Tab-separated table of C-alpha atoms in Angstrom:
chain	number	residue	atom	x	y	z
A	1219	UNK	CA	125.963	51.255	25.176
A	1220	UNK	CA	122.280	51.851	24.386
A	1221	UNK	CA	121.194	49.389	27.066
A	1222	UNK	CA	122.727	51.780	29.560
A	1223	UNK	CA	121.284	54.943	28.095
A	1224	UNK	CA	118.895	56.161	30.804
A	1225	UNK	CA	118.034	59.509	29.241
A	1226	UNK	CA	114.377	60.294	28.623
A	1227	UNK	CA	113.278	63.340	26.718
A	1228	UNK	CA	109.994	64.286	28.298
A	1229	UNK	CA	108.494	64.446	31.764
A	1230	UNK	CA	105.687	62.130	30.538
A	1231	UNK	CA	108.275	59.506	29.703
A	1232	UNK	CA	110.107	60.157	32.976
A	1233	UNK	CA	106.997	59.265	34.970
A	1234	UNK	CA	105.588	56.523	32.777
A	1235	UNK	CA	103.927	53.919	34.990
A	1236	UNK	CA	103.386	56.322	37.871
A	1237	UNK	CA	99.901	55.633	39.273
A	1238	UNK	CA	97.399	56.351	42.013
A	1239	UNK	CA	98.133	54.894	45.468
A	1240	UNK	CA	101.854	54.498	44.863
A	1241	UNK	CA	104.599	55.187	47.384
A	1242	UNK	CA	106.939	57.902	46.186
A	1243	UNK	CA	110.134	59.318	47.659
A	1244	UNK	CA	110.962	62.918	46.847
A	1245	UNK	CA	114.448	64.299	47.484
A	1246	UNK	CA	115.238	67.668	49.028
A	1247	UNK	CA	115.691	69.487	52.312
A	1248	UNK	CA	113.099	72.228	52.464
A	1249	UNK	CA	113.092	73.558	48.914
A	1250	UNK	CA	116.805	72.865	48.431
A	1251	UNK	CA	117.561	70.051	45.996
A	1252	UNK	CA	113.983	69.153	45.036
A	1253	UNK	CA	113.121	67.717	41.596
A	1254	UNK	CA	110.937	70.650	40.582
A	1255	UNK	CA	109.880	69.443	37.151
A	1256	UNK	CA	109.047	65.907	38.288
A	1257	UNK	CA	106.927	67.281	41.138
A	1258	UNK	CA	105.132	69.474	38.600
A	1259	UNK	CA	104.527	66.495	36.341
A	1260	UNK	CA	102.948	64.415	39.136
A	1261	UNK	CA	100.784	67.456	39.873
A	1262	UNK	CA	99.745	67.653	36.216
A	1263	UNK	CA	98.996	63.921	36.116
A	1264	UNK	CA	96.798	64.357	39.183
A	1265	UNK	CA	97.604	60.946	40.722
A	1266	UNK	CA	95.936	60.536	44.097
A	1267	UNK	CA	96.221	58.412	47.222
A	1268	UNK	CA	99.991	58.782	47.251
A	1269	UNK	CA	102.224	57.893	50.165
A	1270	UNK	CA	104.868	60.596	49.965
A	1271	UNK	CA	108.215	60.149	51.727
A	1272	UNK	CA	110.099	63.410	51.943
A	1273	UNK	CA	111.850	65.254	54.754
A	1274	UNK	CA	109.517	68.236	54.328
A	1275	UNK	CA	106.232	68.959	52.587
A	1276	UNK	CA	107.131	72.037	50.577
A	1277	UNK	CA	105.514	75.430	51.039
A	1278	UNK	CA	102.124	76.718	49.905
A	1279	UNK	CA	102.062	76.483	46.110
A	1280	UNK	CA	105.635	75.189	45.635
A	1281	UNK	CA	107.388	71.844	45.983
A	1282	UNK	CA	105.151	69.216	47.551
A	1283	UNK	CA	102.806	72.062	48.460
A	1284	UNK	CA	101.567	71.618	44.870
A	1285	UNK	CA	100.429	68.066	45.544
A	1286	UNK	CA	98.568	69.210	48.629
A	1287	UNK	CA	96.535	71.616	46.471
A	1288	UNK	CA	95.062	68.678	44.565
A	1289	UNK	CA	94.795	66.467	47.678
A	1290	UNK	CA	97.168	63.979	46.044
A	1291	UNK	CA	98.866	62.799	49.240
A	1292	UNK	CA	97.008	60.441	51.585
A	1293	UNK	CA	99.995	59.640	53.815
A	1294	UNK	CA	103.005	61.870	54.388
A	1295	UNK	CA	106.179	60.520	55.977
A	1296	UNK	CA	108.602	63.277	56.955
A	1297	UNK	CA	110.513	64.862	59.823
A	1298	UNK	CA	109.471	68.507	59.688
A	1299	UNK	CA	106.368	69.635	57.881
A	1300	UNK	CA	105.386	72.945	59.337
A	1301	UNK	CA	106.039	75.504	56.611
A	1302	UNK	CA	102.667	75.186	55.026
A	1303	UNK	CA	99.154	76.382	55.941
A	1304	UNK	CA	97.329	73.991	53.630
A	1305	UNK	CA	99.235	71.108	55.207
A	1306	UNK	CA	97.870	72.091	58.606
A	1307	UNK	CA	94.311	72.198	57.242
A	1308	UNK	CA	94.524	68.751	55.630
A	1309	UNK	CA	96.046	67.318	58.778
A	1310	UNK	CA	93.402	68.744	61.106
A	1311	UNK	CA	90.544	67.702	58.799
A	1312	UNK	CA	91.881	64.148	58.640
A	1313	UNK	CA	92.219	64.230	54.840
A	1314	UNK	CA	95.854	63.280	55.181
A	1315	UNK	CA	97.761	61.078	57.598
A	1316	UNK	CA	101.191	62.169	58.769
A	1317	UNK	CA	103.886	59.905	60.133
A	1318	UNK	CA	106.515	62.084	61.787
A	1319	UNK	CA	109.890	60.401	61.811
A	1320	UNK	CA	113.136	61.716	63.317
A	1321	UNK	CA	115.284	63.061	60.510
A	1322	UNK	CA	118.238	60.749	61.033
A	1323	UNK	CA	115.961	57.741	61.405
A	1324	UNK	CA	114.189	58.739	58.188
A	1325	UNK	CA	117.492	59.013	56.340
A	1326	UNK	CA	118.639	55.637	57.683
A	1327	UNK	CA	115.281	53.931	56.935
A	1328	UNK	CA	115.732	54.964	53.312
A	1329	UNK	CA	119.405	54.035	53.208
A	1330	UNK	CA	118.617	50.639	54.737
A	1331	UNK	CA	115.726	50.114	52.323
A	1332	UNK	CA	117.992	50.672	49.363
A	1333	UNK	CA	120.676	48.435	50.851
A	1334	UNK	CA	118.382	45.469	51.461
A	1335	UNK	CA	118.315	45.782	55.236
A	1336	UNK	CA	114.729	45.303	56.500
A	1337	UNK	CA	115.092	47.075	59.843
A	1338	UNK	CA	117.669	48.388	62.299
A	1339	UNK	CA	117.986	49.324	65.964
A	1340	UNK	CA	118.571	52.952	66.921
A	1341	UNK	CA	118.633	54.823	70.232
A	1342	UNK	CA	116.852	57.741	68.583
A	1343	UNK	CA	113.333	58.128	69.939
A	1344	UNK	CA	113.610	55.558	72.727
A	1345	UNK	CA	111.269	56.574	75.557
A	1346	UNK	CA	109.310	58.956	73.278
A	1347	UNK	CA	106.084	58.777	71.239
A	1348	UNK	CA	108.144	57.631	68.258
A	1349	UNK	CA	108.880	54.318	69.973
A	1350	UNK	CA	105.254	53.577	70.902
A	1351	UNK	CA	104.185	50.167	69.631
A	1352	UNK	CA	107.658	49.329	68.335
A	1353	UNK	CA	109.940	46.517	69.412
A	1354	UNK	CA	112.760	47.654	71.693
A	1355	UNK	CA	115.887	45.915	72.847
A	1356	UNK	CA	118.625	46.532	75.351
A	1357	UNK	CA	122.013	45.987	73.775
A	1358	UNK	CA	125.118	46.319	75.968
A	1359	UNK	CA	123.218	48.360	78.520
A	1360	UNK	CA	121.534	50.824	76.183
A	1361	UNK	CA	117.934	50.815	74.936
A	1362	UNK	CA	117.152	50.828	71.223
A	1363	UNK	CA	114.057	50.975	69.013
A	1364	UNK	CA	113.573	48.687	66.011
A	1365	UNK	CA	112.850	50.811	62.939
A	1366	UNK	CA	111.692	49.165	59.696
A	1367	UNK	CA	113.294	50.393	56.505
A	1368	UNK	CA	111.562	52.162	53.615
A	1369	UNK	CA	111.426	51.580	49.879
A	1370	UNK	CA	109.233	53.158	47.210
A	1371	UNK	CA	107.625	52.485	43.840
A	1372	UNK	CA	109.238	55.640	42.523
A	1373	UNK	CA	112.083	57.779	43.835
A	1374	UNK	CA	112.190	61.272	42.368
A	1375	UNK	CA	115.588	62.851	42.925
A	1376	UNK	CA	117.407	65.981	41.892
A	1377	UNK	CA	121.081	65.914	40.913
A	1378	UNK	CA	123.426	68.500	39.523
A	1379	UNK	CA	125.090	66.478	36.769
A	1380	UNK	CA	124.484	63.071	35.265
A	1381	UNK	CA	126.007	61.136	32.456
A	1382	UNK	CA	123.710	59.263	30.096
A	1383	UNK	CA	124.366	56.060	32.103
A	1384	UNK	CA	122.746	57.562	35.192
A	1385	UNK	CA	125.862	58.242	37.245
A	1386	UNK	CA	125.015	61.246	39.409
A	1387	UNK	CA	126.813	64.128	41.080
A	1388	UNK	CA	125.014	66.416	43.515
A	1389	UNK	CA	125.800	70.032	44.310
A	1390	UNK	CA	126.615	71.209	47.853
A	1391	UNK	CA	123.747	70.823	50.348
A	1392	UNK	CA	121.304	70.099	47.519
A	1393	UNK	CA	122.512	66.514	48.000
A	1394	UNK	CA	120.661	65.863	51.318
A	1395	UNK	CA	118.184	62.944	50.969
A	1396	UNK	CA	118.694	62.450	47.226
A	1397	UNK	CA	121.455	59.794	47.213
A	1398	UNK	CA	119.660	57.421	49.622
A	1399	UNK	CA	116.354	57.863	47.864
A	1400	UNK	CA	118.017	57.029	44.565
A	1401	UNK	CA	118.903	53.616	46.007
A	1402	UNK	CA	115.456	52.919	47.480
A	1403	UNK	CA	113.155	53.417	44.493
A	1404	UNK	CA	112.031	50.534	42.283
A	1405	UNK	CA	112.141	53.167	39.568
A	1406	UNK	CA	114.454	56.063	40.305
A	1407	UNK	CA	114.117	59.134	38.143
A	1408	UNK	CA	116.845	61.753	38.349
A	1409	UNK	CA	116.097	65.295	37.229
A	1410	UNK	CA	119.400	67.024	36.538
A	1411	UNK	CA	120.805	70.346	35.415
A	1412	UNK	CA	123.260	68.919	32.932
A	1413	UNK	CA	123.706	65.598	31.121
A	1414	UNK	CA	127.139	64.671	29.782
A	1415	UNK	CA	128.535	61.723	27.838
A	1416	UNK	CA	129.926	58.674	29.669
A	1417	UNK	CA	133.545	59.257	30.626
A	1418	UNK	CA	133.128	62.951	31.172
A	1419	UNK	CA	132.441	62.533	34.892
A	1420	UNK	CA	135.484	61.477	36.905
A	1421	UNK	CA	134.660	58.018	38.359
A	1422	UNK	CA	136.421	59.138	41.567
A	1423	UNK	CA	133.724	61.706	42.176
A	1424	UNK	CA	130.474	59.934	41.370
A	1425	UNK	CA	128.071	60.259	44.312
A	1426	UNK	CA	125.387	57.868	43.023
A	1427	UNK	CA	126.473	55.073	40.651
A	1428	UNK	CA	124.188	54.560	37.664
A	1429	UNK	CA	123.025	51.114	38.778
A	1430	UNK	CA	120.509	52.830	41.071
A	1431	UNK	CA	119.069	55.111	38.415
A	1432	UNK	CA	116.529	53.994	35.792
A	1433	UNK	CA	115.725	57.300	34.106
A	1434	UNK	CA	117.499	60.630	33.696
A	1435	UNK	CA	115.853	63.806	32.502
A	1436	UNK	CA	117.377	67.217	31.971
A	1437	UNK	CA	115.198	69.702	33.847
A	1438	UNK	CA	113.484	72.430	31.839
A	1439	UNK	CA	114.263	75.096	34.362
A	1440	UNK	CA	114.987	75.274	38.056
A	1441	UNK	CA	113.536	78.108	40.071
A	1442	UNK	CA	115.546	77.088	43.178
A	1443	UNK	CA	113.391	79.134	45.478
A	1444	UNK	CA	115.129	80.202	48.717
A	1445	UNK	CA	113.177	79.849	51.976
A	1446	UNK	CA	115.353	81.954	54.274
A	1447	UNK	CA	117.388	84.396	52.218
A	1448	UNK	CA	120.046	85.460	54.716
A	1449	UNK	CA	123.019	87.671	53.908
A	1450	UNK	CA	125.903	89.091	55.868
A	1451	UNK	CA	124.985	92.275	57.765
B	370	UNK	CA	120.899	90.445	86.435
B	371	UNK	CA	119.532	87.620	84.376
B	372	UNK	CA	121.604	86.853	81.296
B	373	UNK	CA	120.561	88.134	77.863
B	374	UNK	CA	120.303	85.698	74.961
B	375	UNK	CA	123.736	86.863	73.837
B	376	UNK	CA	125.237	86.303	77.296
B	377	UNK	CA	123.833	82.777	77.432
B	378	UNK	CA	125.527	82.165	74.072
B	379	UNK	CA	128.770	83.703	75.395
B	380	UNK	CA	128.756	81.346	78.372
B	381	UNK	CA	128.146	78.334	76.145
B	382	UNK	CA	130.977	79.468	73.882
B	383	UNK	CA	133.416	79.167	76.807
B	384	UNK	CA	132.870	75.401	76.591
B	385	UNK	CA	134.218	75.266	73.019
B	386	UNK	CA	137.602	73.638	72.649
B	387	UNK	CA	140.109	73.939	69.839
B	388	UNK	CA	139.382	71.216	67.289
B	389	UNK	CA	135.745	70.647	68.278
B	390	UNK	CA	133.095	69.650	65.749
B	391	UNK	CA	129.923	71.386	66.923
B	392	UNK	CA	126.233	71.214	66.034
B	393	UNK	CA	124.235	74.308	66.961
B	394	UNK	CA	120.438	74.280	67.051
B	395	UNK	CA	118.138	77.102	66.022
B	396	UNK	CA	117.698	80.177	68.272
B	397	UNK	CA	120.136	80.993	71.092
B	398	UNK	CA	122.429	78.069	70.102
B	399	UNK	CA	123.019	79.702	66.705
B	400	UNK	CA	124.386	82.798	68.474
B	401	UNK	CA	127.190	80.716	70.021
B	402	UNK	CA	129.009	80.900	66.685
B	403	UNK	CA	129.497	84.643	67.274
B	404	UNK	CA	131.506	84.123	70.459
B	405	UNK	CA	134.071	81.455	69.608
B	406	UNK	CA	137.037	82.288	71.891
B	407	UNK	CA	140.251	83.624	70.341
B	408	UNK	CA	142.682	80.909	69.383
B	409	UNK	CA	139.940	78.283	69.295
B	410	UNK	CA	139.082	76.739	65.949
B	411	UNK	CA	135.798	74.849	65.600
B	412	UNK	CA	133.937	73.318	62.658
B	413	UNK	CA	130.153	73.731	62.629
B	414	UNK	CA	128.115	70.731	61.528
B	415	UNK	CA	124.761	71.390	59.889
B	416	UNK	CA	122.604	68.259	59.752
B	417	UNK	CA	121.354	68.860	56.222
B	418	UNK	CA	124.805	67.814	55.011
B	419	UNK	CA	127.539	70.344	55.724
B	420	UNK	CA	130.582	70.113	57.971
B	421	UNK	CA	132.296	73.477	58.133
B	422	UNK	CA	129.519	76.016	57.924
B	423	UNK	CA	130.828	79.476	57.102
B	424	UNK	CA	129.330	82.913	57.549
B	425	UNK	CA	126.271	84.196	55.712
B	426	UNK	CA	126.872	85.008	52.032
B	427	UNK	CA	126.714	88.387	50.335
B	428	UNK	CA	124.055	89.187	47.731
B	429	UNK	CA	126.708	88.287	45.126
B	430	UNK	CA	127.739	84.925	46.590
B	431	UNK	CA	124.280	83.689	47.659
B	432	UNK	CA	123.651	80.123	46.458
B	433	UNK	CA	120.263	78.372	46.740
B	434	UNK	CA	122.081	75.014	46.785
B	435	UNK	CA	123.955	75.957	49.965
B	436	UNK	CA	121.807	76.268	53.083
B	437	UNK	CA	121.936	75.311	56.750
B	438	UNK	CA	119.468	73.193	58.739
B	439	UNK	CA	117.431	76.336	59.452
B	440	UNK	CA	117.109	76.709	55.652
B	441	UNK	CA	119.129	79.920	55.720
B	442	UNK	CA	121.591	80.603	52.938
B	443	UNK	CA	125.165	80.128	54.198
B	444	UNK	CA	128.689	79.619	52.869
B	445	UNK	CA	131.149	76.766	53.272
B	446	UNK	CA	134.228	77.421	55.425
B	447	UNK	CA	137.722	76.486	54.272
B	448	UNK	CA	138.074	72.742	54.709
B	449	UNK	CA	134.311	72.108	54.571
B	450	UNK	CA	132.681	68.913	53.329
B	451	UNK	CA	129.251	68.134	51.876
B	452	UNK	CA	127.488	64.798	52.348
B	453	UNK	CA	124.097	63.115	52.396
B	454	UNK	CA	121.580	63.187	55.231
B	455	UNK	CA	122.384	59.546	56.055
B	456	UNK	CA	126.077	60.390	56.377
B	457	UNK	CA	125.243	63.461	58.429
B	458	UNK	CA	123.241	61.481	60.956
B	459	UNK	CA	125.894	58.775	61.031
B	460	UNK	CA	128.180	61.519	62.388
B	461	UNK	CA	125.535	62.552	64.901
B	462	UNK	CA	124.229	59.126	65.936
B	463	UNK	CA	127.696	57.652	65.931
B	464	UNK	CA	128.867	60.150	68.530
B	465	UNK	CA	131.410	61.909	66.308
B	466	UNK	CA	130.163	65.425	67.045
B	467	UNK	CA	132.024	66.856	70.049
B	468	UNK	CA	129.388	69.284	71.285
B	469	UNK	CA	125.694	69.768	70.562
B	470	UNK	CA	123.851	72.878	71.723
B	471	UNK	CA	120.085	73.001	71.503
B	472	UNK	CA	117.000	74.598	73.041
B	473	UNK	CA	114.174	73.015	75.037
B	474	UNK	CA	110.706	73.641	76.462
B	475	UNK	CA	111.398	71.552	79.555
B	476	UNK	CA	114.208	69.501	81.097
B	477	UNK	CA	113.862	67.270	84.140
B	478	UNK	CA	116.172	65.859	86.793
B	479	UNK	CA	116.363	62.455	85.097
B	480	UNK	CA	117.945	64.172	82.103
B	481	UNK	CA	114.780	63.932	80.000
B	482	UNK	CA	114.162	66.693	77.464
B	483	UNK	CA	110.950	67.947	75.837
B	484	UNK	CA	111.497	70.279	72.908
B	485	UNK	CA	109.336	69.384	69.928
B	486	UNK	CA	105.656	69.139	70.690
B	487	UNK	CA	103.028	70.958	72.723
B	488	UNK	CA	99.774	68.955	72.736
B	489	UNK	CA	96.889	71.004	71.383
B	490	UNK	CA	99.205	73.112	69.256
B	491	UNK	CA	100.057	72.260	65.682
B	492	UNK	CA	102.902	69.784	65.563
B	493	UNK	CA	105.523	70.574	62.964
B	494	UNK	CA	107.815	67.665	63.611
B	495	UNK	CA	110.959	66.839	65.475
B	496	UNK	CA	113.367	67.370	62.585
B	497	UNK	CA	116.763	66.138	63.733
B	498	UNK	CA	116.313	66.900	67.452
B	499	UNK	CA	115.632	63.319	68.568
B	500	UNK	CA	118.699	62.050	66.716
B	501	UNK	CA	120.868	64.824	68.158
B	502	UNK	CA	119.906	64.183	71.781
B	503	UNK	CA	120.194	60.411	71.373
B	504	UNK	CA	123.534	60.494	69.602
B	505	UNK	CA	125.552	63.177	71.328
B	506	UNK	CA	127.561	62.496	74.468
B	507	UNK	CA	128.171	66.169	75.172
B	508	UNK	CA	124.991	68.259	74.995
B	509	UNK	CA	124.310	71.714	76.408
B	510	UNK	CA	120.689	72.805	76.576
B	511	UNK	CA	120.010	76.546	76.468
B	512	UNK	CA	116.587	77.598	77.701
B	513	UNK	CA	114.704	80.035	79.907
B	514	UNK	CA	114.397	78.958	83.513
B	515	UNK	CA	110.653	79.635	83.760
B	516	UNK	CA	107.811	80.488	81.388
B	517	UNK	CA	106.110	83.888	81.078
B	518	UNK	CA	103.841	83.034	83.990
B	519	UNK	CA	106.800	82.276	86.225
B	520	UNK	CA	106.279	78.509	86.137
B	521	UNK	CA	109.525	76.572	86.250
B	522	UNK	CA	110.724	74.635	83.184
B	523	UNK	CA	113.408	72.929	85.261
B	524	UNK	CA	111.281	70.071	86.501
B	525	UNK	CA	111.141	66.910	88.555
B	526	UNK	CA	109.424	65.297	85.598
B	527	UNK	CA	108.747	66.671	82.093
B	528	UNK	CA	105.052	67.264	81.373
B	529	UNK	CA	105.369	67.542	77.573
B	530	UNK	CA	106.100	64.689	75.134
B	531	UNK	CA	109.796	63.841	75.273
B	532	UNK	CA	112.421	64.414	72.616
B	533	UNK	CA	114.800	62.074	74.419
B	534	UNK	CA	115.066	60.152	77.663
B	535	UNK	CA	117.949	60.453	80.165
B	536	UNK	CA	120.284	62.185	77.766
B	537	UNK	CA	120.830	65.715	79.100
B	538	UNK	CA	123.644	66.563	81.522
B	539	UNK	CA	124.146	70.334	81.199
B	540	UNK	CA	121.630	73.183	81.126
B	541	UNK	CA	122.306	76.917	80.888
B	542	UNK	CA	119.471	79.333	81.579
B	543	UNK	CA	119.369	83.107	82.043
B	544	UNK	CA	119.906	82.426	85.744
B	545	UNK	CA	122.206	79.458	86.138
B	546	UNK	CA	124.488	76.758	84.799
B	547	UNK	CA	123.401	73.387	86.143
B	548	UNK	CA	124.541	69.820	85.852
B	549	UNK	CA	122.153	66.871	86.031
B	550	UNK	CA	123.448	63.855	87.921
B	551	UNK	CA	122.171	61.276	90.390
B	552	UNK	CA	118.567	62.305	89.756
B	553	UNK	CA	118.952	65.989	90.626
B	554	UNK	CA	120.071	69.324	89.222
B	555	UNK	CA	123.344	70.555	90.695
B	556	UNK	CA	123.910	74.299	90.697
B	557	UNK	CA	127.345	74.999	89.199
B	558	UNK	CA	127.310	78.743	88.451
B	559	UNK	CA	124.852	81.614	88.784
B	560	UNK	CA	124.352	84.618	86.532
B	561	UNK	CA	126.123	87.746	87.835
B	562	UNK	CA	124.016	89.392	90.532
B	563	UNK	CA	121.434	86.587	90.633
B	564	UNK	CA	120.956	85.099	94.083
B	565	UNK	CA	120.893	81.426	94.891
B	566	UNK	CA	117.498	82.113	96.495
B	567	UNK	CA	116.019	83.331	93.213
B	568	UNK	CA	117.296	80.268	91.360
B	569	UNK	CA	115.908	78.005	94.055
B	570	UNK	CA	112.544	79.727	93.865
B	571	UNK	CA	112.308	79.295	90.089
B	572	UNK	CA	113.415	75.660	90.095
B	573	UNK	CA	110.749	73.025	90.605
B	574	UNK	CA	113.236	70.169	90.388
B	575	UNK	CA	115.412	68.924	93.225
B	576	UNK	CA	118.353	71.307	93.300
B	577	UNK	CA	121.633	70.504	94.991
B	578	UNK	CA	123.333	73.723	96.092
B	579	UNK	CA	126.996	73.664	97.084
B	580	UNK	CA	128.311	76.048	99.749
B	581	UNK	CA	129.944	78.242	97.193
B	582	UNK	CA	128.207	79.020	93.871
B	583	UNK	CA	130.507	81.203	91.754
B	584	UNK	CA	129.164	83.857	89.390
B	585	UNK	CA	129.503	83.244	85.679
B	586	UNK	CA	132.192	85.118	83.860
B	587	UNK	CA	130.308	86.753	80.967
C-alpha cells in the first residue's frame, strides 16, 4: 500500500517543488475552508510572481491577505475580492493584476480544467465586460460566451478528513471550491483535520477520490476565523 | 407612503410558493426570509454550497464551517444538503432554482441590470450575481426607485456596467411593482398611498400605465 500513502509530515515536504511564478489554486469561500497552514508555508517560503486562483483574497493579515503583505501575488483570479485594504492598494498601484470572474464561471472553469475540458459555453456574463474579447455563439436562440478552463501547478485544499490514500471528506460549507480545485492541480495538497487508515472512511461518502490528491498533511492547528459572526437575536 | 425595506420584503414574500427553492441576495432580499407566508414551505439556497439554510445559530451552536454567501454564520435546516461551488452553480445556471431575489443599482426597459460596478469606485467583484441573473428564469429585483438626488434608477438604458443583459422581468421598489415586457416597464401595483403621478415622475423609462393600478397589500 505504500505507493498509495500520500501522507507527508511537514509543511516543507507538502510544498516541495513550489516555486516563483507558479499558478496556484487555493480553496475556500471567504475564510471558510481555507488551507491555513499551507498558506502560511507559502508565505514563509516567500515565493513571488504567483498567479493565485481563489474565490476571495483573504482579509488583511489572514488567509491570502498574508501573501499580499509580501507582494507574492502578481495575478489574482477571483470573483469577490473586496474585504481587504492592502488588496485595494496593490490593485490601484498596478503591482497586482486582477481578473474578476463570475463565481459560477470560476467554479466551472476549475471543474472543467480538472475534467480535461478545455473550454465551455455559458450564458453568464454575455453582454457584459466579462465577455469582452471572448468568442460568443448563439445556440438554439440564446447567446453564450466561450470560457477557457483553468488548471494549476499546485492546488492547495482544505478537507475535514482524509485517509492515508488521499480520499477526502469535507465539512459543511467548508467544501466550497475545494473539491474542484483538488481535481485541477498538477500537484494537489490537502491539509486536513484528521487522517485515518484506509477503510475507515465509508466509500459511499467520499467527496474527493484519492486519485486527485498527491499529498496529505494533518494541519497543525486551524484558527477558523469567522468573518461575520451572526447569532440569533 | 413609500414602502419600508421590510414592506418591500413582505411584498416579495407574497410571491413565494409552497415547495419553492429560493436564492436570496444580500440586503433587502435577505429580509424576505422573515415573511414566508403561513403554510408555505421554501428551501433557501446559498451559493457557497448550502440548500436549506436555517436560522442564525446561538453562541453555543455557532460553527465556522457553516456560513452563507454573505459569510454570516448560519445553521442548516432539516433536510438540508451541502455541496461544492460547481454543484451550486449547476443548480443556478441550470435553472433549478425557482425564485431569485436580488438588488440592483439600475434596471432598464430591455431587462438589463447593473448591480456590481460603479466606474471610479473600487470594484470588489461580481461574486455570483452574473451567474444568478443569467441562470434564473424567475428573478425579482428589489431596489430604490431613484437615488438620493432624485434621479431615476428605472431607466431607458442602464448607464453602469451590466451584470446581465435582457434577463430581468420583475422589479419591486418602494413605490411600485413593475413588469418589464415588450421594451417597457408596465406598472402592476403601487405602494399604498403612492400616486401613479409620483411613480411616473420618478421613472425615466417608458412606463405603461393601465387604467386601474391597484395598491399593494402589505
